[in-house]
């Protein structure tokens, strides 16, 4: 099962990429003495476009083969059967096992996917608080 990002979150990254790209182009076109730092707006733009395409292709979380995994380059993963406690705090689910902790930001998750995630987490033999 794949837990998707909110469409609003994905579109925000696209819009920010476009804004920084336009700002960089305007700076380059209308500024005569450019500093190397002013080309950084193109870097910001590229970063937002990369994040946009990555979030569009990959989803926020994956639940497969008894493992929950965050899909970002340094994302954590945890076995579902190791989860002892689930805490809902400040818009996050904090999944705790004996020696690991995984924080899921539910404000980034699409509404339908959030219902699927809640259903899967309720199936676990874990303490909710």
Tab-separated table of C-alpha atoms in Angstrom:
chain	number	residue	atom	x	y	z
A	1	UNK	CA	0.000	0.000	0.000
A	2	UNK	CA	1.267	3.449	-0.901
A	3	UNK	CA	0.374	6.518	1.142
A	4	UNK	CA	0.285	9.585	-1.124
A	5	UNK	CA	1.229	13.194	-0.480
A	6	UNK	CA	-1.518	15.812	-0.540
A	7	UNK	CA	-1.941	17.313	-3.994
A	8	UNK	CA	-1.677	20.749	-2.387
A	9	UNK	CA	1.808	19.873	-1.072
A	10	UNK	CA	2.981	18.674	-4.487
A	11	UNK	CA	1.568	21.729	-6.283
A	12	UNK	CA	3.202	24.048	-3.752
A	13	UNK	CA	6.637	22.683	-4.668
A	14	UNK	CA	5.886	23.166	-8.374
A	15	UNK	CA	4.736	26.746	-7.799
A	16	UNK	CA	7.811	27.556	-5.697
A	17	UNK	CA	10.060	26.126	-8.409
A	18	UNK	CA	8.374	28.288	-11.041
A	19	UNK	CA	8.550	31.407	-8.839
A	20	UNK	CA	12.277	31.006	-8.164
A	21	UNK	CA	12.940	30.272	-11.840
A	22	UNK	CA	11.099	33.410	-12.965
A	23	UNK	CA	12.859	35.472	-10.296
A	24	UNK	CA	16.250	34.164	-11.447
A	25	UNK	CA	15.481	34.905	-15.087
A	26	UNK	CA	14.338	38.443	-14.257
A	27	UNK	CA	17.512	39.044	-12.237
A	28	UNK	CA	19.744	37.806	-15.047
A	29	UNK	CA	17.928	39.764	-17.746
A	30	UNK	CA	17.686	43.134	-15.970
A	31	UNK	CA	20.784	43.221	-13.783
A	32	UNK	CA	24.007	44.302	-15.485
A	33	UNK	CA	26.580	43.472	-12.826
A	34	UNK	CA	25.681	39.987	-11.678
A	35	UNK	CA	27.242	38.356	-8.704
A	36	UNK	CA	27.715	34.584	-8.720
A	37	UNK	CA	25.347	34.403	-5.741
A	38	UNK	CA	22.432	35.630	-7.855
A	39	UNK	CA	22.569	32.432	-9.886
A	40	UNK	CA	21.562	30.634	-6.666
A	41	UNK	CA	17.913	31.301	-7.524
A	42	UNK	CA	18.270	28.766	-10.335
A	43	UNK	CA	19.602	26.280	-7.786
A	44	UNK	CA	16.598	26.923	-5.520
A	45	UNK	CA	14.327	26.464	-8.505
A	46	UNK	CA	16.011	23.197	-9.474
A	47	UNK	CA	15.714	21.878	-5.919
A	48	UNK	CA	11.977	22.590	-5.820
A	49	UNK	CA	11.478	20.967	-9.241
A	50	UNK	CA	13.404	17.887	-8.104
A	51	UNK	CA	11.278	17.675	-4.950
A	52	UNK	CA	8.118	18.116	-7.055
A	53	UNK	CA	8.999	15.315	-9.478
A	54	UNK	CA	10.193	13.048	-6.675
A	55	UNK	CA	6.980	13.512	-4.671
A	56	UNK	CA	4.920	13.025	-7.817
A	57	UNK	CA	6.699	9.749	-8.621
A	58	UNK	CA	7.293	8.374	-5.128
A	59	UNK	CA	4.708	8.415	-2.386
A	60	UNK	CA	5.157	9.536	1.231
A	61	UNK	CA	4.985	6.089	2.820
A	62	UNK	CA	4.961	2.493	1.668
A	63	UNK	CA	3.492	-0.391	3.654
A	64	UNK	CA	4.670	-3.683	2.139
A	65	UNK	CA	5.669	-7.074	3.475
A	66	UNK	CA	5.136	-6.021	7.087
A	67	UNK	CA	7.374	-2.956	6.789
A	68	UNK	CA	6.461	0.733	6.868
A	69	UNK	CA	8.968	2.892	5.000
A	70	UNK	CA	9.328	6.627	4.438
A	71	UNK	CA	10.096	7.244	0.758
A	72	UNK	CA	12.718	9.930	0.805
A	73	UNK	CA	16.482	9.563	0.459
A	74	UNK	CA	17.214	9.193	4.186
A	75	UNK	CA	13.810	7.863	5.182
A	76	UNK	CA	13.417	5.429	8.025
A	77	UNK	CA	11.733	2.070	7.947
A	78	UNK	CA	10.276	-0.105	10.660
A	79	UNK	CA	8.755	-3.549	10.928
A	80	UNK	CA	5.053	-3.298	11.700
A	81	UNK	CA	5.178	-6.190	14.156
A	82	UNK	CA	7.855	-4.380	16.225
A	83	UNK	CA	5.660	-1.322	16.895
A	84	UNK	CA	4.759	-1.143	20.583
A	85	UNK	CA	3.222	2.336	20.896
A	86	UNK	CA	1.511	4.775	18.550
A	87	UNK	CA	1.193	8.351	19.697
A	88	UNK	CA	-0.828	11.054	17.980
A	89	UNK	CA	0.809	14.375	18.858
A	90	UNK	CA	0.843	17.781	17.125
A	91	UNK	CA	-0.263	16.511	13.719
A	92	UNK	CA	2.118	13.560	13.751
A	93	UNK	CA	1.905	9.859	14.373
A	94	UNK	CA	4.918	8.728	16.366
A	95	UNK	CA	5.481	4.995	16.015
A	96	UNK	CA	7.741	3.530	18.700
A	97	UNK	CA	9.372	0.150	18.999
A	98	UNK	CA	11.940	-1.039	21.528
A	99	UNK	CA	14.825	0.804	19.893
A	100	UNK	CA	13.391	2.827	16.980
A	101	UNK	CA	11.072	5.753	16.498
A	102	UNK	CA	9.337	6.791	13.275
A	103	UNK	CA	7.491	10.096	12.955
A	104	UNK	CA	4.799	10.426	10.293
A	105	UNK	CA	3.587	13.941	9.474
A	106	UNK	CA	-0.102	13.391	8.779
A	107	UNK	CA	-0.540	16.940	7.469
A	108	UNK	CA	1.360	15.888	4.326
A	109	UNK	CA	-0.869	12.875	3.635
A	110	UNK	CA	-3.809	12.803	1.234
A	111	UNK	CA	-7.175	12.347	2.999
A	112	UNK	CA	-7.987	8.978	1.391
A	113	UNK	CA	-4.524	7.667	2.104
A	114	UNK	CA	-4.766	8.880	5.702
A	115	UNK	CA	-7.856	6.737	6.203
A	116	UNK	CA	-5.988	3.735	4.777
A	117	UNK	CA	-3.027	4.420	7.066
A	118	UNK	CA	-5.268	4.707	10.148
A	119	UNK	CA	-6.966	1.435	9.233
A	120	UNK	CA	-3.637	-0.359	8.911
A	121	UNK	CA	-2.292	1.103	12.145
A	122	UNK	CA	-5.455	0.130	14.054
A	123	UNK	CA	-4.869	-3.488	12.998
A	124	UNK	CA	-1.567	-3.523	14.878
A	125	UNK	CA	-1.292	-4.826	18.409
A	126	UNK	CA	0.016	-1.511	19.718
A	127	UNK	CA	-0.872	0.850	22.552
A	128	UNK	CA	-2.472	4.125	21.364
A	129	UNK	CA	-2.042	7.329	23.336
